[in-house]
Short mmCIF file of C-alpha atoms in Angstrom, two decimals:
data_model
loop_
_atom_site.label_atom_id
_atom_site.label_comp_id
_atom_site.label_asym_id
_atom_site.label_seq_id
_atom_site.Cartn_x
_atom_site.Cartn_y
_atom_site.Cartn_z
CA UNK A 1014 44.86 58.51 49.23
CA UNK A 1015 46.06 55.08 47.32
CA UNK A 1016 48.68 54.66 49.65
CA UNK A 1017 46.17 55.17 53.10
CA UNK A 1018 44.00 52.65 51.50
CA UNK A 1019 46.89 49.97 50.32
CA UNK A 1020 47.85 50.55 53.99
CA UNK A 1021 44.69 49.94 55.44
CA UNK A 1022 44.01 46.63 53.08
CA UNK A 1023 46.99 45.24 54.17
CA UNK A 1024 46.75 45.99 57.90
CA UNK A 1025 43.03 44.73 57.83
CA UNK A 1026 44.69 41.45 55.59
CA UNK A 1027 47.04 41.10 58.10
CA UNK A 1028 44.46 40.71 60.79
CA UNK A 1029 42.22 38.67 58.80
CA UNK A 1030 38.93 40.53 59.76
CA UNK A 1031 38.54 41.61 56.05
CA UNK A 1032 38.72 38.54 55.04
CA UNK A 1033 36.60 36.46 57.10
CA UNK A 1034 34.07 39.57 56.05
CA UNK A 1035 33.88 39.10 52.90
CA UNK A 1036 34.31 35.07 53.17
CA UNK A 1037 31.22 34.94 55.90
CA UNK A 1038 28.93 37.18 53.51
CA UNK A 1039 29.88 34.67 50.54
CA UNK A 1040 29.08 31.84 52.40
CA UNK A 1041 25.66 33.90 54.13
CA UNK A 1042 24.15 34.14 50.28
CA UNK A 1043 25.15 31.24 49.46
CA UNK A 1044 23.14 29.34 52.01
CA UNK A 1045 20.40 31.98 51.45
CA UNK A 1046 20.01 30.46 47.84
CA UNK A 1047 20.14 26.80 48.31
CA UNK A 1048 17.74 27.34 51.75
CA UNK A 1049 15.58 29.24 49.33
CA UNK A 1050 15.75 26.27 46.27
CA UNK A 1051 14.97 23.94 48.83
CA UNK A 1052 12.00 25.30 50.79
CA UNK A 1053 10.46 25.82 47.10
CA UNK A 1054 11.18 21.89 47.17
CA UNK A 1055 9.66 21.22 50.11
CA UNK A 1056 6.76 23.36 49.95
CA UNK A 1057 6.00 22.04 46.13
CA UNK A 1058 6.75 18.51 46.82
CA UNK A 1059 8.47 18.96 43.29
CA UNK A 1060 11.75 17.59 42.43
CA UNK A 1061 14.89 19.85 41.05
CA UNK A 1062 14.24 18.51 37.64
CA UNK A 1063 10.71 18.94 37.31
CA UNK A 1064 11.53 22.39 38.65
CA UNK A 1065 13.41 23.27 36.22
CA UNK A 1066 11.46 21.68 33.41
CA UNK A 1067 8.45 24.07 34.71
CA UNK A 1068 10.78 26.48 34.64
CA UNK A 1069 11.92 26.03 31.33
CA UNK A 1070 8.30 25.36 30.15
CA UNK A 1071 7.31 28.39 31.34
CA UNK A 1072 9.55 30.88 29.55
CA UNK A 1073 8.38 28.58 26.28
CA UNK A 1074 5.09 29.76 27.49
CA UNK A 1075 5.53 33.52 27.89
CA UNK A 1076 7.80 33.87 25.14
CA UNK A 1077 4.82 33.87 22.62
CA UNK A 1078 3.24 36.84 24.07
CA UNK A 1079 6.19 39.07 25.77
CA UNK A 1080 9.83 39.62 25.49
CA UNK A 1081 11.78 39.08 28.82
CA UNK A 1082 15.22 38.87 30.23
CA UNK A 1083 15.03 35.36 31.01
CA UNK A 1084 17.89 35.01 32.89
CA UNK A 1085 16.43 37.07 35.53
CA UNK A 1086 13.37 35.37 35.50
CA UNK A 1087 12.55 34.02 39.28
CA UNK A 1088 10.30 31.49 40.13
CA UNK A 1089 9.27 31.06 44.02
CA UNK A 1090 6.86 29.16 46.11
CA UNK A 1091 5.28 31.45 48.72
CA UNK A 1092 3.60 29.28 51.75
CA UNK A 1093 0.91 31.32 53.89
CA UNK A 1094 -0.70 28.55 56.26
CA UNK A 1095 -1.85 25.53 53.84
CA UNK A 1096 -1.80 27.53 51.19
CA UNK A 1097 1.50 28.03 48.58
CA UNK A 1098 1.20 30.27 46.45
CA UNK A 1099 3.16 30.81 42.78
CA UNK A 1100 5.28 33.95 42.53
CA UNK A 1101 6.70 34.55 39.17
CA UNK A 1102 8.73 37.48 38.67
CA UNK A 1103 9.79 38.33 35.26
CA UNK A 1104 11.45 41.33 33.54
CA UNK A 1105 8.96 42.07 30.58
CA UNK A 1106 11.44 44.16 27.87
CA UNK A 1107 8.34 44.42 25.45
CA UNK A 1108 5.21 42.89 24.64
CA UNK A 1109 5.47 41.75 21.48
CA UNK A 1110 2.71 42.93 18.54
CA UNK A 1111 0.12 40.73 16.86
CA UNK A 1112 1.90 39.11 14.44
CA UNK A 1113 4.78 38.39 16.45
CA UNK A 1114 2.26 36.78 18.72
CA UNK A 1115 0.48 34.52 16.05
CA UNK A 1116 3.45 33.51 14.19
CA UNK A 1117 4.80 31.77 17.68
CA UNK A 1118 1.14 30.63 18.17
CA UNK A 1119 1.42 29.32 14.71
CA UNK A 1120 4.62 27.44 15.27
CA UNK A 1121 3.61 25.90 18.55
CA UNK A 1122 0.60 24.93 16.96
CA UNK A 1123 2.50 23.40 14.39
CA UNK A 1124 5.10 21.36 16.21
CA UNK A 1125 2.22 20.03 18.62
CA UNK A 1126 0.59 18.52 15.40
CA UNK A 1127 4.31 17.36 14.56
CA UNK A 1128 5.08 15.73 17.52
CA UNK A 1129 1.91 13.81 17.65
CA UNK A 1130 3.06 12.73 14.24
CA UNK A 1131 6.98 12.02 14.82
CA UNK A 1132 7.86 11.27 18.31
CA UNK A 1133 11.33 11.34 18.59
CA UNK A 1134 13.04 11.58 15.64
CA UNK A 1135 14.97 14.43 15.00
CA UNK A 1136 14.31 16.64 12.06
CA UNK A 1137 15.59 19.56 10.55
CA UNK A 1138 13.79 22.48 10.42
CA UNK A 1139 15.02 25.74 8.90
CA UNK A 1140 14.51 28.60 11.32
CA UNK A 1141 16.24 31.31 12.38
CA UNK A 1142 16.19 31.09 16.41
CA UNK A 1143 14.82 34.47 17.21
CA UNK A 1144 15.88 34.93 20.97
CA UNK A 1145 11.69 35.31 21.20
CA UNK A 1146 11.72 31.62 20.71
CA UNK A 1147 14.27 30.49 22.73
CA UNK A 1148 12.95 27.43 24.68
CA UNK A 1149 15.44 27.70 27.40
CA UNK A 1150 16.98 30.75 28.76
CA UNK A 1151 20.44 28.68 29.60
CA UNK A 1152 20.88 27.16 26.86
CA UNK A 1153 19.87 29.25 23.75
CA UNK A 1154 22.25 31.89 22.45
CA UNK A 1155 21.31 34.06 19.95
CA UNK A 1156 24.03 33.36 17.19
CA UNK A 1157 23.75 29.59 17.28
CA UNK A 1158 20.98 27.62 17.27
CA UNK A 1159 21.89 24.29 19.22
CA UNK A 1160 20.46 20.68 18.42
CA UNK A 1161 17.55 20.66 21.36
CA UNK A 1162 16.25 17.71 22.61
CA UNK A 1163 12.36 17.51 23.11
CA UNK A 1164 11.10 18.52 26.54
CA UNK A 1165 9.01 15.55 27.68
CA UNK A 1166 5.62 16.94 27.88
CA UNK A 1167 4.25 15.60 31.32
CA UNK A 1168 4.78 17.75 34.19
CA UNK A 1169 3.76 15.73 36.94
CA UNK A 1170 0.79 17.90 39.32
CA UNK A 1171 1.93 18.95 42.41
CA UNK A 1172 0.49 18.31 45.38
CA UNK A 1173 -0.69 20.91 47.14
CA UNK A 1174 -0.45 23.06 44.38
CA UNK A 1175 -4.09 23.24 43.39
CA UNK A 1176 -4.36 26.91 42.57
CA UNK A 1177 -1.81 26.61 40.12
CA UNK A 1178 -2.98 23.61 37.48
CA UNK A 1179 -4.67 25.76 34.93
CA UNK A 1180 -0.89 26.99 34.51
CA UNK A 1181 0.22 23.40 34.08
CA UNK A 1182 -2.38 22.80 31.44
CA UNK A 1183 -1.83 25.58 29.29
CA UNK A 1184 2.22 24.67 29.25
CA UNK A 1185 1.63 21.63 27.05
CA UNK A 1186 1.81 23.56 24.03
CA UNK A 1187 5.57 23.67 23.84
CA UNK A 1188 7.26 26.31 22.12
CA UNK A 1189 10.54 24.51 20.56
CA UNK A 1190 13.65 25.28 19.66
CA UNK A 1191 15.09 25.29 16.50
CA UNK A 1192 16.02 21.91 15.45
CA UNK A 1193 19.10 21.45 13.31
CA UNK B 828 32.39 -7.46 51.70
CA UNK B 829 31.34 -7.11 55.43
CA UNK B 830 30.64 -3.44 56.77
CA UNK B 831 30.20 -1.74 59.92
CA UNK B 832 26.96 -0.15 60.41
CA UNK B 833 26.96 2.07 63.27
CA UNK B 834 23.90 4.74 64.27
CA UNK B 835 24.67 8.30 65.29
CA UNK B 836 22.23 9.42 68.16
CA UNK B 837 21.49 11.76 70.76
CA UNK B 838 18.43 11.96 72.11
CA UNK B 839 18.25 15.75 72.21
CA UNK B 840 17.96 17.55 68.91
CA UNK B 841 20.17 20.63 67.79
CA UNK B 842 23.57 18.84 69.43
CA UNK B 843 25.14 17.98 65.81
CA UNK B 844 24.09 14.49 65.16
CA UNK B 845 24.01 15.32 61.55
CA UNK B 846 27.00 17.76 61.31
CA UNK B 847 28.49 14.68 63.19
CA UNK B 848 27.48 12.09 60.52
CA UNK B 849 28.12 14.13 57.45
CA UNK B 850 31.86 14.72 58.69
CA UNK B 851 32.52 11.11 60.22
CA UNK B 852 31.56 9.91 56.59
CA UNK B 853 33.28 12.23 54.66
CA UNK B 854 36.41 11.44 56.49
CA UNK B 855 35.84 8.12 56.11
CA UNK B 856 35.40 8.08 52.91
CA UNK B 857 38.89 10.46 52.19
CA UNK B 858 40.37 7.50 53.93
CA UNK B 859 39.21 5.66 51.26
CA UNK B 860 36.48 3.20 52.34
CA UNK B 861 33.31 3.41 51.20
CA UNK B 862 30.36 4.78 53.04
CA UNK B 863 26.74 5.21 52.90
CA UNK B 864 25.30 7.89 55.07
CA UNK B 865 21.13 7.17 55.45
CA UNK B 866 19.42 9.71 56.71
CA UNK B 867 16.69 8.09 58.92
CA UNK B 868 14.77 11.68 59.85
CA UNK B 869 12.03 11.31 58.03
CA UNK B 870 10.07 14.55 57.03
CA UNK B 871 12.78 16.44 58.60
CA UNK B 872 15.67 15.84 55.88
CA UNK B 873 18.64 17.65 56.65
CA UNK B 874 22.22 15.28 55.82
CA UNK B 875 21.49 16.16 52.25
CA UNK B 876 21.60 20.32 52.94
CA UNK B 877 24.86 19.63 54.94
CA UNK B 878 26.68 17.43 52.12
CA UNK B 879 25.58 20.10 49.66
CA UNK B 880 23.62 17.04 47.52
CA UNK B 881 20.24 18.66 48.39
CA UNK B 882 19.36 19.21 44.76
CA UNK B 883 21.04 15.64 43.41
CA UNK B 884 18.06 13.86 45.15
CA UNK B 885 15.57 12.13 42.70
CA UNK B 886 14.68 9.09 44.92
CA UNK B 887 14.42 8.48 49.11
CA UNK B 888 14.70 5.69 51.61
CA UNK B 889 10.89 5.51 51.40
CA UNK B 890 10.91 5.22 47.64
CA UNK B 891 13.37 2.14 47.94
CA UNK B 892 11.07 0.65 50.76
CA UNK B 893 8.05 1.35 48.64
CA UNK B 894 9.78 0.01 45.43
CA UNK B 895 9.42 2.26 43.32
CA UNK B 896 13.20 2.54 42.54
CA UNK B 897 15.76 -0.04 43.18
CA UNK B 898 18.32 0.76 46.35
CA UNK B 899 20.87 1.46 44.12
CA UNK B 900 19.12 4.08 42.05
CA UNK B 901 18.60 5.74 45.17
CA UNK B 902 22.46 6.31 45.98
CA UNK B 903 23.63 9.79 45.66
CA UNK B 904 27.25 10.15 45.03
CA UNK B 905 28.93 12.87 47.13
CA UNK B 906 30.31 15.86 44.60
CA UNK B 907 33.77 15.12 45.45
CA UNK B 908 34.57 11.49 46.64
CA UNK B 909 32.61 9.08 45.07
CA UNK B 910 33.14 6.41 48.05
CA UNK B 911 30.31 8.33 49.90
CA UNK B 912 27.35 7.97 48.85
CA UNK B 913 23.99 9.59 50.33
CA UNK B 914 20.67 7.28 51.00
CA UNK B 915 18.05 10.40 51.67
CA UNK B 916 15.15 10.25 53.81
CA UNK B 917 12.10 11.50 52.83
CA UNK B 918 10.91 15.08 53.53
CA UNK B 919 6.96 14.47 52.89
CA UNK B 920 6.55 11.67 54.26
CA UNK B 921 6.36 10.91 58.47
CA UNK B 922 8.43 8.66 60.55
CA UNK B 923 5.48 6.26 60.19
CA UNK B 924 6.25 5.49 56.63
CA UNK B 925 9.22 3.00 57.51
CA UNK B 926 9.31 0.71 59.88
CA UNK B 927 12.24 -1.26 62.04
CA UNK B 928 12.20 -4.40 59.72
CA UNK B 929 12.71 -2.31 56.39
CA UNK B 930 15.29 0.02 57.72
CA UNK B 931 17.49 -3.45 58.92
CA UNK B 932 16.61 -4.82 55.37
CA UNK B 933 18.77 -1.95 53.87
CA UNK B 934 21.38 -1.75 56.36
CA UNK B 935 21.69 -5.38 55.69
CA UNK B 936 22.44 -5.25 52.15
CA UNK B 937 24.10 -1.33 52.06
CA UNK B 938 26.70 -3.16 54.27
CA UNK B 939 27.46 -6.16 51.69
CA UNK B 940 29.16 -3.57 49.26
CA UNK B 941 30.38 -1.36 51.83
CA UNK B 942 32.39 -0.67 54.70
CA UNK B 943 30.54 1.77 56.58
CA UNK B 944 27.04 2.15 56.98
CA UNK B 945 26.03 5.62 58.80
CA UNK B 946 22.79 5.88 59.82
CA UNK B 947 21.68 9.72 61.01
CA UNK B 948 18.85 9.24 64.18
CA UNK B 949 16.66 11.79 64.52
CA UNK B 950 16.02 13.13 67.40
CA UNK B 951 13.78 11.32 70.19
CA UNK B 952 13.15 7.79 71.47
CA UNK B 953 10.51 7.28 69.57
CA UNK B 954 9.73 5.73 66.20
CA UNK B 955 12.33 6.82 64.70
CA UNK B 956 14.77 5.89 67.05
CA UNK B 957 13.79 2.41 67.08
CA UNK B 958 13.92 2.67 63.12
CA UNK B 959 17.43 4.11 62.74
CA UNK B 960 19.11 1.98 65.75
CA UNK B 961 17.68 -1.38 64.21
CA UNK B 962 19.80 -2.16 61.61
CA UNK B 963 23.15 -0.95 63.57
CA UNK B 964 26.10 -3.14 65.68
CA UNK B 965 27.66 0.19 66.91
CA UNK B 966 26.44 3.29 68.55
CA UNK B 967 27.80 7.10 68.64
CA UNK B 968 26.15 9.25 70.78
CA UNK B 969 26.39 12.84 70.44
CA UNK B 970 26.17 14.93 73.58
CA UNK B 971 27.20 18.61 74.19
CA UNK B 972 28.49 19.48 77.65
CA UNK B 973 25.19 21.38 78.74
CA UNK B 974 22.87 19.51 81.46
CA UNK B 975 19.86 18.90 79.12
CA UNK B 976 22.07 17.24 76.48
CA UNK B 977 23.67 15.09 78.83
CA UNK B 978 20.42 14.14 80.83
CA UNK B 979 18.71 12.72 77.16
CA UNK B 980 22.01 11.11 75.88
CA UNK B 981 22.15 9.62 79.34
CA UNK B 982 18.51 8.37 78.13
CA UNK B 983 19.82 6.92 74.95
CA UNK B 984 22.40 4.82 76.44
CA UNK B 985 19.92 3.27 78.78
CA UNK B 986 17.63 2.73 75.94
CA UNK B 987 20.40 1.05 73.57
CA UNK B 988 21.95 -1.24 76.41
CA UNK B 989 19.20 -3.92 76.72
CA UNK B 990 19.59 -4.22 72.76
CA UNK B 991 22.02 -7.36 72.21
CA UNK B 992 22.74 -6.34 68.46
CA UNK B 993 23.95 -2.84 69.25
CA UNK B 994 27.95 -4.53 70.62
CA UNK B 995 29.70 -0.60 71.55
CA UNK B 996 27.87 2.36 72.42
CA UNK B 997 30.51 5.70 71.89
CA UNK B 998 30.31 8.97 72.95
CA UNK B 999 31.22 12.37 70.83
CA UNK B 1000 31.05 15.57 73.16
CA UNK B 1001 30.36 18.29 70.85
CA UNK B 1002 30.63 22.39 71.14
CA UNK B 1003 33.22 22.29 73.51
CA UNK B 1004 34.18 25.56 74.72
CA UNK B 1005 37.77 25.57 76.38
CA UNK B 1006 37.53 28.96 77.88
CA UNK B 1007 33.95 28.82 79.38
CA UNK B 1008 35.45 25.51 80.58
CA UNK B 1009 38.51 27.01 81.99
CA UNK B 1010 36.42 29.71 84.02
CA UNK B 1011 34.15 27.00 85.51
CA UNK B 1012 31.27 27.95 83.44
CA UNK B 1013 30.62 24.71 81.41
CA UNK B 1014 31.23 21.12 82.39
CA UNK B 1015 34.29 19.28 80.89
CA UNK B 1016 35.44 16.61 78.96
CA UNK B 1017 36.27 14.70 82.25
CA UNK B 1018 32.70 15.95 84.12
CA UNK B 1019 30.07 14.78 81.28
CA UNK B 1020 32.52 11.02 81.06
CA UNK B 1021 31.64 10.71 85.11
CA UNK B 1022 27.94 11.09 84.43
CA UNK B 1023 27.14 8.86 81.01
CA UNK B 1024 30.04 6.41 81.87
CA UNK B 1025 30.71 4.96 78.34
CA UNK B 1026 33.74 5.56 76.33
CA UNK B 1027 34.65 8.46 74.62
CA UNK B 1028 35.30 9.01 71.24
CA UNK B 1029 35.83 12.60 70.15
CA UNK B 1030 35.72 15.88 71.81
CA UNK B 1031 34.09 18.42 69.15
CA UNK B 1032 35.65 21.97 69.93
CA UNK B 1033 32.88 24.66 69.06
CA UNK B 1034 34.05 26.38 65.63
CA UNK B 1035 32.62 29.02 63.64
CA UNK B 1036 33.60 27.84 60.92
CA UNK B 1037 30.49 25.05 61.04
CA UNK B 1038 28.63 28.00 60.24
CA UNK B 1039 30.27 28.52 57.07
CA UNK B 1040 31.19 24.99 55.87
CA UNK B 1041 26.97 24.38 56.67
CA UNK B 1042 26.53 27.44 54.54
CA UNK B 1043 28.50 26.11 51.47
CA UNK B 1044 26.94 22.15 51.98
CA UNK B 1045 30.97 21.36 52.45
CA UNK B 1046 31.67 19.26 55.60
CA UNK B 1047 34.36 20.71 57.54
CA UNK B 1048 37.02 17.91 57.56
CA UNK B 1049 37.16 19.45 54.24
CA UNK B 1050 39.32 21.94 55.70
CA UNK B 1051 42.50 21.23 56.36
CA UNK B 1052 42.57 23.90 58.76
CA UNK B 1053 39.76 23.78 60.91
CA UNK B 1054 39.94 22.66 64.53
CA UNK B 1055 36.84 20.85 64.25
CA UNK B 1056 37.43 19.34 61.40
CA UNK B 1057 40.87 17.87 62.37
CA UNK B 1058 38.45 16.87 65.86
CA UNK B 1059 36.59 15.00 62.90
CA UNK B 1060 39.24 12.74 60.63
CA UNK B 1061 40.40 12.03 64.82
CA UNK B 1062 37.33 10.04 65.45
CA UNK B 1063 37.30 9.06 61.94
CA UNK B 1064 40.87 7.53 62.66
CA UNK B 1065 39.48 5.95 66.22
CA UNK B 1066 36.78 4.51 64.36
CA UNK B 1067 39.07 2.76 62.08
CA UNK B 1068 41.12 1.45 65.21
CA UNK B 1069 43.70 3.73 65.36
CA UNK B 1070 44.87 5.32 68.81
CA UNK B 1071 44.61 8.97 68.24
CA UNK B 1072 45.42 11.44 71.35
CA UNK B 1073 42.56 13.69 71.64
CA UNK B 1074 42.87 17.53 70.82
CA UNK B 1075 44.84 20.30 73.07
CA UNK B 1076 41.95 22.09 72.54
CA UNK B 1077 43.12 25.11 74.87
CA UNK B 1078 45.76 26.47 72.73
CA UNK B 1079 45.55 29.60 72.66
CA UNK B 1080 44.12 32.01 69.58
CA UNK B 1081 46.00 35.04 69.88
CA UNK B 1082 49.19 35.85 67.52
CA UNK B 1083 51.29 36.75 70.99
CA UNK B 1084 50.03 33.68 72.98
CA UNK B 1085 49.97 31.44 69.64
CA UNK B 1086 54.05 32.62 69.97
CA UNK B 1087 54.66 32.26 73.72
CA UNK B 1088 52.95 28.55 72.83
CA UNK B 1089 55.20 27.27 70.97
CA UNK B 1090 58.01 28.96 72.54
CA UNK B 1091 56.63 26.66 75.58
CA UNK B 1092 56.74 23.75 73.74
CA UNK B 1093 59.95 24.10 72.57
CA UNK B 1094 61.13 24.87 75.40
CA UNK B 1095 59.47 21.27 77.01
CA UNK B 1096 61.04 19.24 74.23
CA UNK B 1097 64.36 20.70 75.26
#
């Protein structure tokens, strides 16, 4: 059986067609993703960096009321006529209980007073970073806590995105990350 | 620092005007000049998809005309050669937002620190036609060998002769298909130069492998072994003044004939 297929590979190699399979159906998803990033763009009117701060802002968000896999967390724009509307898709692994839920409450509630306070000064703050509290799905690892920088607060409104402000409102409250 | 800034038109849409930019100015740039591409279609951005720089883009050509950032702020850097650099048009904004004056403003001072400036028409005679040919001393227009392509670049050049600042109008026939050409079934090389009359620049062969470098955002002279992309440095190398001979393009594919080819050749040199 090993040898047929060896065989086979290298006959199909030889001819190429494997190949340029596999190379055309790279290059087919590939373009299906950035098409995909960049309608969002278009639709939104939003730039890749505001994008991805909403992004960002958004698992900050959620994080004080569920646990989710954040890397598979998807965010798309949906256009139907005029309107565009907001999908979020997010693997939920638990809701989180009560106290989980005030304690984060707490601490946003905290840091909002403190930033109002300090603005950009960084200070140390002993925490733990429980992955519930991670402000950014790239960039927080469980074991170690990285210096964060603060996410600037304004998200600038999108056009055409009027059924979605109340969502931009209640992101102000940032949840942040542990600051060493 | 003096550049060229030449405009890349067609009249028709869908013939390659921007797969035709994106490569000319890559290839330029390999050569080691530098080059801005601007991408004049306004609403209908496209030049930053095909250099792969779609999600670099912070600022547009309408920003810079609306000063809210300075023209340099609004240069993206190509991933791989930083001697191209990427001036993007707008995609919410129409073709009304910029006007002839403006788009001549920045050609005029793009071409002060560099040697080319590219400027990507988009397709039509209207608006933004007049926009993207204002600034421009040179001309390429794009044409594919099929009668409606030819009939609108035919257009074009009638439209760009009266203009005295527009010195050489160029032609690049693209999708060329040697064996439909062979059989009689599309026009050649020879055919569409008897009907538009101008000179001729480069002769595109159709490749597949647009598809894929338009898939990946990586402009095909990228690949060393692409047909069209070799088609590609060639007018890049005419551009620059060189005489270039312009592709066999009927070699033929197959592993036997590719054989019997060279056996031919061979044989002529001997």
């Amino acid at each position: 059986m090993g040898l047929f297929t060896d065989i086979y590979n290298t006959v199909a190699k030889f001819f190429r067609q494997q190949d340029e399979a596999v190379i055309g159906e790279e290059s087919k998803s590939v373009a299906t993703n950035r098409l995909k990033l960049v309608l969002m763009q278009d639709r939104t009117n939003l730039t890749p960096r505001v994008l991805e701060q909403m992004r960002g802002e958004l698992v900050d968000l959620l994080s004080k009321y569920l646990e989710m896999d954040k890397e598979l967390l998807e965010l798309n724009f949906e256009q139907e006529g005029d309107q565009v509307a907001l999908m979020l898709s997010i693997p939920v692994i638990r809701a989180k209980d009560e106290d989980e839920i005030e304690e984060a409450l707490n601490k946003a509630n905290s840091e909002e007073s403190f930033e109002e306070e300090v603005s950009e000064e960084t200070e140390s703050k002993e925490e733990s970073c429980e992955d519930t509290e991670c402000s950014s799905a790239e960039e927080c690892s469980e074991e170690e806590p990285k210096p964060k920088k603060k996410r600037s607060k304004k998200v600038s409104t999108p056009e055409g995105l009027e059924g979605n402000s109340e969502e931009h409102h209640e992101e102000e409250n940032i949840c942040e990350n542990t600051e060493v | 620092m003096t550049g060229r800034v030449i405009v890349i038109t067609s009249g028709k849409g869908g013939v390659g005007k921007t797969t035709t930019s994106a490569n000319i100015g890559t290839a330029l740039a390999k050569e080691g000049y530098k080059v801005v591409l601007i991408d004049t279609d306004l609403g209908l951005r496209n030049l930053d998809l095909l250099l792969g720089l779609e999600n670099r883009i912070v600022y547009t050509i309408v920003d810079v005309i609306e000063e809210r950032c300075k023209l340099r702020q609004a240069l993206v850097k190509d991933k791989k050669n930083p001697n191209l650099q990427l001036l993007a048009a707008a995609q919410t904004r129409d073709k009304s937002a910029v006007n002839a004056d403006q788009l001549r403003e920045i050609c005029e001072k793009l071409k002060e620190e560099n040697d080319f400036v590219l400027v990507d028409c988009p397709a039509g005679i209207e608006q933004g036609f007049q926009n993207a040919v204002a600034g421009a001393s040179e001309a390429i227009v794009v044409t594919t060998p099929e009668m409606s392509a030819i009939r609108d670049a035919d257009r074009i050049v009638g439209l760009l002769g009266p203009k005295e600042e527009i010195e050489s109008c160029k032609l690049i026939i693209n999708r060329v298909r040697p064996s439909l050409i062979k059989s009689n079934e599309m026009m050649s090389v020879e055919d569409v130069l008897g009907i538009l009359e101008i000179p001729l620049v480069g002769v595109i062969p159709e490749d597949t492998g647009i598809i894929t470098s338009t898939n990946k955002g990586e402009p095909i002279v990228n690949d060393e072994e692409a047909l069209a992309g070799k088609a590609y440095r060639n007018v890049a190398q005419r551009i620059l003044g060189e005489e270039v001979p312009f592709l066999d393009l009927d070699e033929p594919k197959g592993f036997v004939a590719k054989i019997k080819n060279a056996f031919a050749k061979w044989k002529a040199k001997v």
